[in-house]
Coordinates of C-alpha atoms in Angstrom, one line a residue:
Chain C
M1 CA 21.2 -65.4 37.4
R2 CA 21.7 -62.6 35.0
D3 CA 24.6 -60.2 35.5
W4 CA 23.8 -56.8 36.8
D5 CA 24.4 -54.0 34.4
Y6 CA 26.2 -51.1 36.1
E7 CA 25.4 -47.9 34.2
N8 CA 28.6 -46.2 35.3
E9 CA 29.9 -45.1 31.9
Q10 CA 29.5 -41.4 33.0
W11 CA 32.2 -42.1 35.6
T12 CA 34.3 -44.7 33.8
K13 CA 34.4 -43.5 30.2
L14 CA 34.7 -39.8 30.6
P15 CA 37.8 -37.8 31.6
T16 CA 37.5 -35.5 34.6
Y17 CA 36.8 -32.4 32.6
L18 CA 33.8 -33.9 30.9
K19 CA 32.1 -35.8 33.8
H20 CA 29.8 -32.9 34.6
L21 CA 28.2 -33.1 31.2
P22 CA 25.1 -35.5 31.0
L23 CA 26.6 -37.5 28.1
F24 CA 25.6 -41.0 29.4
T25 CA 22.9 -40.0 31.8
R26 CA 20.5 -37.1 31.7
H27 CA 21.4 -36.3 35.3
I28 CA 23.1 -33.2 36.6
D29 CA 24.8 -33.6 39.9
L30 CA 23.0 -32.1 42.8
F31 CA 26.2 -30.4 43.9
S32 CA 26.4 -28.7 40.5
V33 CA 22.8 -27.7 40.8
C34 CA 23.5 -26.0 44.2
M35 CA 26.7 -24.4 42.8
R36 CA 24.8 -23.1 39.8
F37 CA 22.1 -21.7 42.0
L38 CA 24.6 -19.8 44.2
W39 CA 26.5 -18.6 41.1
S40 CA 23.2 -17.4 39.6
I41 CA 22.4 -15.4 42.8
F42 CA 25.8 -13.7 42.6
L43 CA 25.6 -13.1 38.9
K44 CA 22.0 -12.0 38.4
N45 CA 21.3 -10.4 41.7
I46 CA 24.7 -8.8 42.5
A47 CA 27.3 -8.6 39.7
F48 CA 24.9 -7.8 36.8
K49 CA 22.6 -5.6 38.8
Y50 CA 24.9 -3.3 40.7
Y51 CA 28.4 -3.6 39.3
I52 CA 27.4 -4.0 35.7
R53 CA 24.0 -2.8 34.9
L54 CA 22.7 -5.3 32.3
Q55 CA 19.8 -4.3 30.2
V56 CA 18.1 -6.8 27.9
K57 CA 16.2 -5.7 24.8
G58 CA 14.3 -7.7 22.3
T59 CA 12.4 -11.0 22.5
P60 CA 12.0 -12.2 26.1
F61 CA 13.7 -15.5 26.9
K62 CA 10.6 -16.8 28.6
E63 CA 8.8 -16.7 25.2
L64 CA 11.7 -18.4 23.5
Y65 CA 11.8 -21.1 26.1
K66 CA 8.2 -22.1 25.3
T67 CA 8.8 -22.4 21.6
Q68 CA 12.5 -23.4 21.3
P69 CA 13.6 -26.4 23.4
K70 CA 16.9 -26.4 21.5
L71 CA 18.8 -23.3 20.5
I72 CA 22.3 -22.2 19.5
I73 CA 22.7 -18.7 21.0
I74 CA 25.4 -16.7 19.1
S75 CA 26.8 -13.3 19.9
N76 CA 29.6 -11.0 19.2
H77 CA 32.7 -11.7 21.4
A78 CA 34.9 -9.0 22.8
S79 CA 35.3 -9.8 26.5
H80 CA 35.2 -12.4 29.1
L81 CA 31.9 -10.9 30.2
D82 CA 30.1 -12.1 27.2
A83 CA 29.1 -15.6 28.1
T84 CA 28.2 -14.8 31.7
S85 CA 26.1 -11.7 30.6
I86 CA 24.0 -13.8 28.3
A87 CA 23.6 -16.4 31.1
A88 CA 22.6 -13.6 33.5
A89 CA 19.9 -12.5 31.1
I90 CA 18.4 -16.0 31.0
P91 CA 15.9 -16.7 33.8
R92 CA 17.3 -18.8 36.6
R93 CA 14.9 -21.7 36.2
Y94 CA 16.2 -22.4 32.6
W95 CA 19.8 -22.5 33.7
L96 CA 20.2 -26.2 33.8
S97 CA 19.4 -26.3 30.0
V98 CA 22.1 -23.7 29.3
Y99 CA 25.6 -24.7 28.2
I100 CA 28.5 -22.5 27.3
A101 CA 31.1 -23.5 24.8
A102 CA 34.4 -22.4 26.4
A103 CA 38.0 -22.6 25.4
K104 CA 39.6 -25.6 27.1
D105 CA 43.0 -24.0 27.3
Y106 CA 41.7 -21.1 29.4
F107 CA 38.6 -22.3 31.3
F108 CA 40.0 -25.7 32.1
S109 CA 43.6 -24.7 32.5
N110 CA 43.9 -25.3 36.3
P111 CA 41.8 -27.1 39.0
L112 CA 40.2 -23.9 40.2
F113 CA 39.1 -22.7 36.8
T114 CA 38.0 -26.3 36.0
F115 CA 35.8 -26.5 39.1
F116 CA 34.3 -23.1 38.3
S117 CA 33.7 -24.0 34.6
Q118 CA 32.2 -27.4 35.4
H119 CA 29.9 -26.5 38.3
C120 CA 29.1 -22.8 37.8
L121 CA 29.1 -22.3 34.0
G122 CA 28.2 -25.8 32.8
A123 CA 30.9 -25.2 30.3
I124 CA 31.7 -27.6 27.3
P125 CA 35.4 -27.6 26.8
I126 CA 36.5 -26.7 23.3
D127 CA 40.0 -27.6 22.4
R128 CA 41.1 -25.0 19.9
K129 CA 44.0 -27.2 18.8
D130 CA 41.7 -30.2 18.6
R131 CA 42.4 -32.3 15.5
K132 CA 40.3 -35.3 16.5
G133 CA 37.0 -33.5 16.5
E134 CA 36.3 -34.4 20.2
A135 CA 34.6 -31.1 21.0
V136 CA 32.5 -31.1 17.8
N137 CA 31.3 -34.6 18.4
L138 CA 30.6 -33.7 22.1
I139 CA 28.4 -30.8 21.1
L140 CA 26.7 -32.8 18.4
K141 CA 25.9 -35.6 20.8
L142 CA 24.5 -33.3 23.4
L143 CA 22.4 -31.4 20.9
T144 CA 21.1 -34.7 19.5
E145 CA 20.4 -36.5 22.8
Q146 CA 19.3 -33.7 25.2
P147 CA 15.6 -33.0 25.2
R148 CA 16.4 -29.3 26.0
M149 CA 19.6 -27.5 25.4
W150 CA 20.6 -23.9 24.8
L151 CA 24.1 -23.6 23.7
I152 CA 25.9 -20.3 24.0
I153 CA 28.7 -20.1 21.5
F154 CA 30.7 -17.4 19.9
P155 CA 31.1 -18.0 16.2
E156 CA 34.1 -15.6 15.9
G157 CA 36.1 -18.2 17.8
T158 CA 38.1 -15.7 19.9
R159 CA 37.6 -12.2 21.4
S160 CA 37.8 -9.3 19.1
Q161 CA 40.4 -6.7 20.1
T162 CA 38.8 -3.9 18.3
G163 CA 35.2 -4.7 19.2
K164 CA 34.3 -5.1 15.5
V165 CA 32.5 -8.3 14.7
Q166 CA 35.0 -10.7 13.0
E167 CA 34.2 -13.3 10.4
F168 CA 32.4 -16.5 11.6
K169 CA 34.0 -19.9 11.9
R170 CA 32.1 -22.8 10.3
G171 CA 31.3 -24.6 13.6
I172 CA 27.9 -23.2 14.4
S173 CA 26.6 -24.1 11.0
I174 CA 27.7 -27.6 11.4
F175 CA 26.1 -27.9 14.8
S176 CA 22.9 -26.3 13.5
E177 CA 22.5 -28.1 10.3
K178 CA 23.5 -31.6 11.6
T179 CA 21.1 -31.4 14.5
Q180 CA 18.5 -29.1 12.9
T181 CA 18.9 -26.6 15.8
P182 CA 17.8 -23.0 15.1
I183 CA 20.2 -20.1 15.8
L184 CA 19.3 -17.2 18.1
F185 CA 21.0 -13.9 17.3
T186 CA 22.2 -11.8 20.2
Y187 CA 24.4 -8.7 20.2
L188 CA 26.2 -7.3 23.2
E189 CA 26.7 -3.5 23.3
G190 CA 29.4 -2.1 25.5
N191 CA 31.3 -5.2 26.3
L192 CA 34.6 -4.0 24.9
D193 CA 34.5 -0.8 27.0
L194 CA 33.9 -2.8 30.2
W195 CA 36.5 -5.5 29.7
P196 CA 38.8 -5.3 26.7
K197 CA 41.2 -8.0 25.8
G198 CA 44.3 -7.8 28.0
Q199 CA 42.7 -6.0 30.9
F200 CA 42.8 -7.9 34.2
F201 CA 39.2 -7.4 35.3
A202 CA 36.0 -5.7 34.2
K203 CA 35.1 -2.1 34.9
P204 CA 31.7 -1.2 36.3
G205 CA 29.3 0.2 33.7
K206 CA 26.3 -0.4 31.5
L207 CA 25.9 -3.4 29.2
V208 CA 23.1 -3.9 26.7
L209 CA 22.1 -7.4 25.4
H210 CA 20.0 -7.2 22.3
V211 CA 18.0 -10.5 21.6
G212 CA 17.3 -10.8 18.0
P213 CA 15.5 -13.2 15.6
V214 CA 15.7 -17.0 15.5
H215 CA 17.4 -18.1 12.3
P216 CA 16.8 -21.5 10.9
P217 CA 19.7 -23.9 10.3
A218 CA 21.7 -22.6 7.3
P219 CA 25.2 -22.5 5.8
I220 CA 27.7 -20.1 7.6
Q221 CA 27.7 -17.5 4.9
Q222 CA 23.9 -17.2 5.1
V223 CA 24.0 -17.0 8.9
Y224 CA 26.7 -14.4 8.8
T225 CA 24.9 -12.2 6.3
A226 CA 21.6 -12.4 8.3
Y227 CA 23.4 -11.6 11.5
K228 CA 25.3 -8.7 9.9
S229 CA 22.1 -7.2 8.5
W230 CA 20.4 -7.5 11.9
V231 CA 23.3 -6.1 13.9
L232 CA 23.7 -3.1 11.6
T233 CA 20.2 -2.0 12.5
I234 CA 21.5 -1.7 16.1
N235 CA 25.0 -0.5 15.7
P236 CA 26.1 0.7 12.2
D237 CA 29.8 0.6 13.3
A238 CA 29.8 -3.0 14.5
F239 CA 31.7 -4.3 11.5
P240 CA 35.1 -3.4 10.1
V241 CA 34.8 -0.6 7.6
T242 CA 37.2 -2.3 5.1
E243 CA 35.0 -5.4 4.9
E244 CA 33.2 -5.6 1.5
T245 CA 31.3 -8.8 1.7
A246 CA 29.9 -11.1 4.3
A247 CA 31.8 -14.1 3.0
P248 CA 33.8 -15.9 5.6
E249 CA 37.5 -16.4 5.0
K250 CA 38.7 -19.5 3.1
T251 CA 40.9 -21.2 5.6
E252 CA 42.7 -24.5 5.8
P253 CA 40.3 -27.5 6.3
T254 CA 39.7 -27.8 10.0
T255 CA 38.4 -30.4 12.3
L256 CA 34.9 -29.3 11.7
E257 CA 35.2 -30.1 8.0
K258 CA 36.7 -33.5 8.8
V259 CA 33.6 -34.3 10.9
E260 CA 31.5 -33.5 7.8
Chain K
M1 CA 35.6 2.8 79.6
N2 CA 34.3 -0.7 78.9
F3 CA 33.7 -1.7 75.4
N4 CA 32.0 -5.0 74.6
F5 CA 32.4 -6.3 71.2
P6 CA 29.0 -7.5 69.7
I7 CA 30.5 -10.8 68.6
S8 CA 32.5 -12.7 71.1
L9 CA 35.0 -15.1 69.7
Q10 CA 35.3 -18.2 71.8
M11 CA 38.1 -20.7 71.5
P12 CA 36.5 -24.0 70.3
T13 CA 36.3 -26.7 72.9
A14 CA 38.9 -29.2 71.8
W15 CA 41.4 -26.4 71.1
D16 CA 41.4 -25.7 74.9
S17 CA 43.2 -28.9 75.4
H18 CA 46.9 -28.9 75.1
I19 CA 46.8 -32.5 74.1
Y20 CA 44.7 -31.6 71.1
R21 CA 47.0 -28.8 70.1
Q22 CA 50.0 -31.0 70.6
T23 CA 48.5 -33.8 68.4
V24 CA 47.6 -31.3 65.7
F25 CA 51.1 -30.0 65.7
I26 CA 52.7 -33.5 65.6
V27 CA 50.5 -34.8 62.8
L28 CA 50.8 -31.7 60.6
S29 CA 54.6 -31.6 61.3
I30 CA 54.9 -35.2 60.1
I31 CA 52.8 -34.5 57.0
F32 CA 54.9 -31.4 56.2
V33 CA 58.3 -33.1 56.9
S34 CA 57.4 -36.2 54.9
G35 CA 56.0 -33.9 52.1
A36 CA 59.3 -31.9 52.1
I37 CA 61.3 -35.1 51.7
T38 CA 59.0 -36.7 49.2
F39 CA 58.9 -33.5 47.1
F40 CA 62.5 -34.0 45.9
F41 CA 61.8 -37.6 44.8
R42 CA 58.3 -37.1 43.6
N43 CA 59.1 -38.2 40.0
K44 CA 61.5 -40.9 40.8
N45 CA 59.2 -43.9 40.5
Y46 CA 55.5 -45.0 40.8
Y47 CA 55.6 -45.3 44.6
F48 CA 57.0 -41.8 45.1
V49 CA 54.4 -40.4 42.7
Q50 CA 51.6 -42.1 44.7
S51 CA 53.1 -41.0 48.1
W52 CA 53.4 -37.4 46.9
A53 CA 49.9 -37.4 45.6
S54 CA 48.6 -38.7 48.9
I55 CA 50.6 -36.2 50.9
K56 CA 49.4 -33.3 48.7
S57 CA 45.8 -34.3 49.5
W58 CA 46.5 -34.4 53.2
L59 CA 48.2 -31.0 53.2
F60 CA 44.8 -29.6 52.3
A61 CA 42.5 -32.1 54.1
A62 CA 44.3 -32.5 57.5
P63 CA 44.3 -28.8 58.6
L64 CA 40.6 -28.6 57.6
M65 CA 39.8 -31.7 59.5
F66 CA 41.6 -30.6 62.6
V67 CA 39.9 -27.2 62.6
I68 CA 36.4 -28.7 62.3
M69 CA 37.1 -31.5 64.8
G70 CA 38.2 -28.8 67.2
L71 CA 34.9 -27.0 67.0
P72 CA 32.2 -27.5 69.6
E73 CA 29.3 -29.9 69.1
P74 CA 27.6 -30.6 66.7
W75 CA 30.2 -29.5 64.1
P76 CA 32.4 -32.6 64.2
L77 CA 29.3 -34.6 63.8
V78 CA 28.1 -32.5 60.9
M79 CA 31.6 -33.0 59.3
L80 CA 31.3 -36.8 59.7
A81 CA 27.8 -36.6 58.1
C82 CA 29.1 -34.6 55.1
I83 CA 32.0 -37.1 54.7
A84 CA 29.5 -40.0 54.8
I85 CA 27.2 -38.4 52.3
F86 CA 30.1 -37.6 49.9
G87 CA 31.3 -41.2 50.3
A88 CA 27.9 -42.5 49.5
K89 CA 27.8 -40.2 46.4
V90 CA 31.1 -41.8 45.2
F91 CA 29.7 -45.3 45.9
F92 CA 26.6 -44.5 43.8
Q93 CA 28.8 -43.3 41.0
I94 CA 30.8 -46.5 41.1
M95 CA 27.6 -48.5 41.1
G96 CA 26.2 -46.5 38.2
M97 CA 23.1 -45.4 39.9
F98 CA 24.0 -41.9 40.9
H99 CA 21.3 -40.6 38.4
R100 CA 18.7 -42.7 40.2
S101 CA 17.9 -39.7 42.4
N102 CA 15.1 -41.3 44.5
F103 CA 17.4 -44.0 45.9
V104 CA 20.3 -41.6 46.3
M105 CA 18.2 -39.1 48.3
I106 CA 16.8 -41.8 50.5
C107 CA 20.3 -42.9 51.4
Y108 CA 21.4 -39.3 52.1
L109 CA 18.3 -38.7 54.3
G110 CA 19.1 -41.9 56.1
I111 CA 22.6 -40.6 56.9
I112 CA 21.1 -37.3 58.1
G113 CA 18.7 -39.4 60.3
L114 CA 21.7 -41.3 61.7
T115 CA 23.4 -38.0 62.5
A116 CA 20.3 -36.8 64.3
A117 CA 20.2 -40.1 66.2
C118 CA 23.9 -39.7 67.2
Y119 CA 23.3 -36.1 68.3
F120 CA 20.3 -37.0 70.5
N121 CA 21.9 -40.2 71.8
R122 CA 19.2 -42.4 70.4
L123 CA 20.9 -45.7 69.8
D124 CA 17.5 -47.5 69.3
I125 CA 16.7 -45.2 66.3
Y126 CA 20.2 -45.4 65.0
N127 CA 20.0 -49.2 64.8
A128 CA 16.5 -49.1 63.3
M129 CA 17.6 -46.8 60.5
P130 CA 18.7 -49.5 58.0
M131 CA 15.2 -51.0 58.1
I132 CA 13.6 -47.5 57.6
V133 CA 15.9 -46.9 54.6
L134 CA 15.0 -50.3 53.2
G135 CA 11.3 -49.6 53.7
F136 CA 11.5 -46.3 51.8
S137 CA 13.6 -47.9 49.1
C138 CA 10.8 -50.5 48.6
L139 CA 8.3 -47.7 48.0
V140 CA 10.3 -46.2 45.1
P141 CA 9.2 -48.9 42.5
L142 CA 5.6 -48.3 43.5
V143 CA 5.9 -44.5 43.3
R144 CA 7.6 -44.7 39.9
N145 CA 5.3 -47.6 38.8
S146 CA 8.3 -49.5 37.4
Y147 CA 9.9 -52.9 38.2
K148 CA 12.9 -52.8 35.9
R149 CA 16.2 -53.3 37.8
M150 CA 14.6 -52.4 41.1
I151 CA 16.1 -55.3 43.0
Q152 CA 19.5 -54.1 42.0
Y153 CA 18.8 -50.5 43.0
M154 CA 17.2 -51.4 46.3
S155 CA 20.1 -53.8 47.2
L156 CA 22.7 -51.2 46.3
T157 CA 21.0 -48.5 48.2
L158 CA 20.9 -50.6 51.3
L159 CA 24.5 -51.6 50.8
A160 CA 25.5 -48.0 50.4
F161 CA 23.6 -47.0 53.5
I162 CA 25.0 -49.9 55.6
F163 CA 28.6 -49.2 54.5
L164 CA 28.7 -45.4 54.3
G165 CA 25.9 -44.6 56.7
W166 CA 25.3 -47.1 59.5
S167 CA 28.9 -48.4 59.7
F168 CA 30.8 -45.1 59.1
M169 CA 28.6 -43.0 61.3
H170 CA 29.7 -45.1 64.3
L171 CA 32.4 -42.5 64.4
G172 CA 29.6 -40.2 65.5
L173 CA 28.8 -42.5 68.3
I174 CA 32.4 -42.7 69.2
L175 CA 32.4 -38.9 69.5
K176 CA 30.1 -39.4 72.5
F177 CA 32.8 -41.4 74.4
P178 CA 35.0 -39.7 76.9
N179 CA 37.6 -37.9 74.8
G180 CA 35.5 -38.9 71.8
V181 CA 37.1 -36.3 69.4
F182 CA 40.5 -37.6 70.3
Q183 CA 39.5 -41.2 69.7
V184 CA 38.1 -40.4 66.3
M185 CA 41.3 -38.6 65.4
Y186 CA 43.2 -41.5 66.7
L187 CA 41.4 -43.9 64.4
I188 CA 41.7 -41.7 61.3
I189 CA 45.4 -41.2 61.8
L190 CA 46.0 -44.9 62.5
T191 CA 44.0 -46.2 59.5
E192 CA 45.5 -43.7 57.1
F193 CA 49.0 -44.5 58.4
C194 CA 48.4 -48.2 58.0
D195 CA 47.2 -47.8 54.4
N196 CA 50.2 -45.6 53.4
T197 CA 52.7 -47.8 55.2
N198 CA 51.4 -50.9 53.4
L199 CA 51.7 -49.1 50.1
A200 CA 55.2 -47.8 50.9
V201 CA 56.7 -51.1 52.0
G202 CA 54.8 -53.2 49.5
R203 CA 57.6 -52.7 47.0
Y204 CA 60.4 -53.8 49.3
I205 CA 58.6 -56.6 51.2
G206 CA 57.1 -59.1 48.9
G207 CA 56.3 -62.7 49.7
W208 CA 53.0 -64.6 49.6
K209 CA 50.1 -62.6 48.2
L210 CA 47.1 -62.6 50.5
F211 CA 44.3 -62.1 48.0
P212 CA 45.9 -62.0 44.6
G213 CA 42.5 -62.3 42.9
I214 CA 41.3 -59.1 44.6
N215 CA 44.3 -57.0 45.3
P216 CA 47.7 -58.3 44.1
R217 CA 49.7 -55.6 45.9
R218 CA 48.9 -56.8 49.4
S219 CA 51.4 -59.4 50.5
V220 CA 51.7 -61.1 53.9
G221 CA 55.0 -59.4 54.6
S222 CA 53.9 -55.8 53.8
T223 CA 50.6 -56.3 55.7
A224 CA 52.3 -57.7 58.8
F225 CA 54.9 -54.9 58.7
S226 CA 52.3 -52.2 58.3
I227 CA 50.3 -53.7 61.2
A228 CA 53.4 -53.7 63.4
L229 CA 54.2 -50.1 62.5
T230 CA 50.6 -49.1 63.2
L231 CA 50.7 -50.8 66.6
F232 CA 53.9 -48.9 67.3
L233 CA 52.2 -45.6 66.4
A234 CA 49.1 -46.6 68.4
G235 CA 51.3 -47.1 71.4
C236 CA 53.1 -43.8 70.9
M237 CA 49.7 -42.0 70.6
R238 CA 48.0 -43.8 73.4
F239 CA 47.7 -40.5 75.3
L240 CA 44.7 -39.7 73.1
L241 CA 42.7 -42.6 74.6
P242 CA 40.7 -42.2 77.9
D243 CA 42.8 -45.0 79.3
A244 CA 46.4 -45.5 78.2
S245 CA 46.7 -49.1 79.4
E246 CA 47.9 -51.8 77.1
K247 CA 44.6 -53.5 76.3
Y248 CA 43.2 -50.2 75.0
W249 CA 45.9 -49.1 72.6
L250 CA 46.7 -52.6 71.5
S251 CA 43.0 -53.4 70.7
A252 CA 42.6 -50.0 69.0
G253 CA 45.8 -50.5 66.9
L254 CA 44.7 -54.0 65.9
V255 CA 41.2 -52.9 65.0
A256 CA 42.5 -49.9 63.0
S257 CA 45.0 -52.1 61.0
L258 CA 43.1 -55.3 60.6
G259 CA 39.6 -53.8 60.3
G260 CA 41.0 -51.2 57.9
F261 CA 42.6 -54.0 55.8
V262 CA 39.3 -55.8 55.5
G263 CA 37.4 -52.6 54.7
D264 CA 39.9 -51.8 52.0
L265 CA 39.6 -55.3 50.5
V266 CA 35.8 -55.3 50.6
M267 CA 35.6 -52.0 48.7
T268 CA 38.1 -53.3 46.2
V269 CA 35.7 -56.2 45.6
V270 CA 32.9 -53.7 45.0
R271 CA 35.0 -51.6 42.6
R272 CA 36.4 -54.5 40.7
D273 CA 32.9 -56.0 40.2
A274 CA 31.6 -52.7 39.0
G275 CA 34.6 -52.5 36.7
M276 CA 35.8 -49.2 38.1
K277 CA 39.1 -48.3 39.7
T278 CA 38.5 -44.7 40.6
V279 CA 36.0 -42.0 40.1
G280 CA 38.3 -39.0 40.3
P281 CA 41.1 -37.7 42.5
F282 CA 40.3 -36.7 46.0
I283 CA 41.4 -33.0 46.0
I284 CA 44.6 -33.6 44.0
G285 CA 45.7 -36.9 45.5
R286 CA 45.7 -40.6 45.1
G287 CA 42.5 -42.4 44.5
D288 CA 39.0 -41.0 45.0
F289 CA 37.2 -39.9 48.2
L290 CA 36.0 -43.4 49.0
H291 CA 39.5 -44.7 48.9
R292 CA 40.3 -42.3 51.8
I293 CA 37.4 -43.5 54.0
D294 CA 36.8 -47.2 53.0
R295 CA 39.0 -48.5 55.8
L296 CA 36.9 -46.7 58.4
I297 CA 33.8 -48.5 57.2
F298 CA 34.8 -51.6 59.1
V299 CA 37.0 -49.9 61.7
A300 CA 34.3 -47.6 63.2
P301 CA 31.7 -50.2 64.2
I302 CA 34.2 -52.8 65.4
Y303 CA 36.1 -50.2 67.5
Y304 CA 32.8 -48.9 68.9
Y305 CA 31.5 -52.3 70.1
L306 CA 35.0 -53.3 71.3
M307 CA 35.3 -50.1 73.4
T308 CA 31.7 -50.5 74.6
A309 CA 32.6 -54.0 75.8
I310 CA 35.9 -53.1 77.6
L311 CA 35.2 -49.6 78.8

């Protein structure tokens, strides 16, 4: 008799903070689905309707979903509202395809946050001090193997304190070029006023999400230039005045380069 | 002037009983006191680490359990069904077929069917449920038009249902006994106590290993000592039984300790064959959720039929 093959790698080979990601199976836990549904009701029908009035301008996500099974959604990053506001703008029925790249040291820092990040956000933990490339390989694997995936990621890497768009890190280009995933430009207007860095919680108010063009996979400099030229048509003050070119800073070789 | 509040708050049924309140107080006091003692030694060695993890879990789980068990029907039964479903989920994860949703859903629905059978006192339907679950499982390959690994999936679905559904949900049938809620609490406390005692004394009482190929930590000495302590506790808590005579608490204590021991070993066999020790911590404690309920899988049906015979 042949041995049975137990396909339990999802539960044996992954640490707790990664078990919610369909890395070995294409399955999303029913509990997570229910939690995501409840969270979507709170987010879309209450929080981003009455407390924060979210307005979406540009290409409808419904159209994008038909033509783009895989996307890397990028945006400016100035508050903790950013990821959830983009998620709130996406129709509920697409939510199981939406993943958010989130800082592991914040979103997975304690059991409560971990639970929320896993089951409500579907967050992919990004270790900002990672030197082994775990997070990069994780995203590359998901983008390669998942039939549908929309990844929300902030190329600046951290929240801007001034609200001005900072230079992009190389990560999104690596993900995009290696997996041939197009990049969707979005721009959030009013996020800094509602929840600036250092403030305990968001203030009520108006937030506008501009959904822009889909950019093909390209080097980071090209992506940054294209993003800048698009954002300047919406908000001429979105970038620091002192900035002369769109070239990203030359930094020490990071994990992302090591992966290359 | 009479003012009637639109919502009347009623004291849940079991809370009316001073015995229930007293039991809750005693058990929670024991957990808190042992927690307070263990806290200072929590990093001393492996055994204290394990004990502290277990106590932390029960600090959360025990009050919740007592609150729900104290609610009127059908809430204790609903709680047992949720526990059974969650246990089945962990079982499917261990067996690597949690993503085979058809089989998983059939098992869950079967457990819900058992709950309904318990609620309406339909023992005939209760005992027919395994066949119904097997029947539906056999239809999955036809619906999916696939034969690959289907014997494995059908077998494991039936095993999950028998263990976590049919066997475990006998606790729901025990709820129907006189003082049923008390008896279920009695069994849960005894089995958990026996498990923790065996773990605690295992370090100090060695001797001949009972099943070294399956679980090298269980020795004859530690098992005998934990059984003796469990019987002592069963005697001390016999006021929870409808009849406090010797044959009741002795048989209940023996079933809780020996049946629990067998249940624990059988689930260890399952885990070891699947090459998996644990799925994830239960709340913040030791082992996963199935570790906490595996002893009851054997205890519940044996206790039910034993009590049916001698009551």
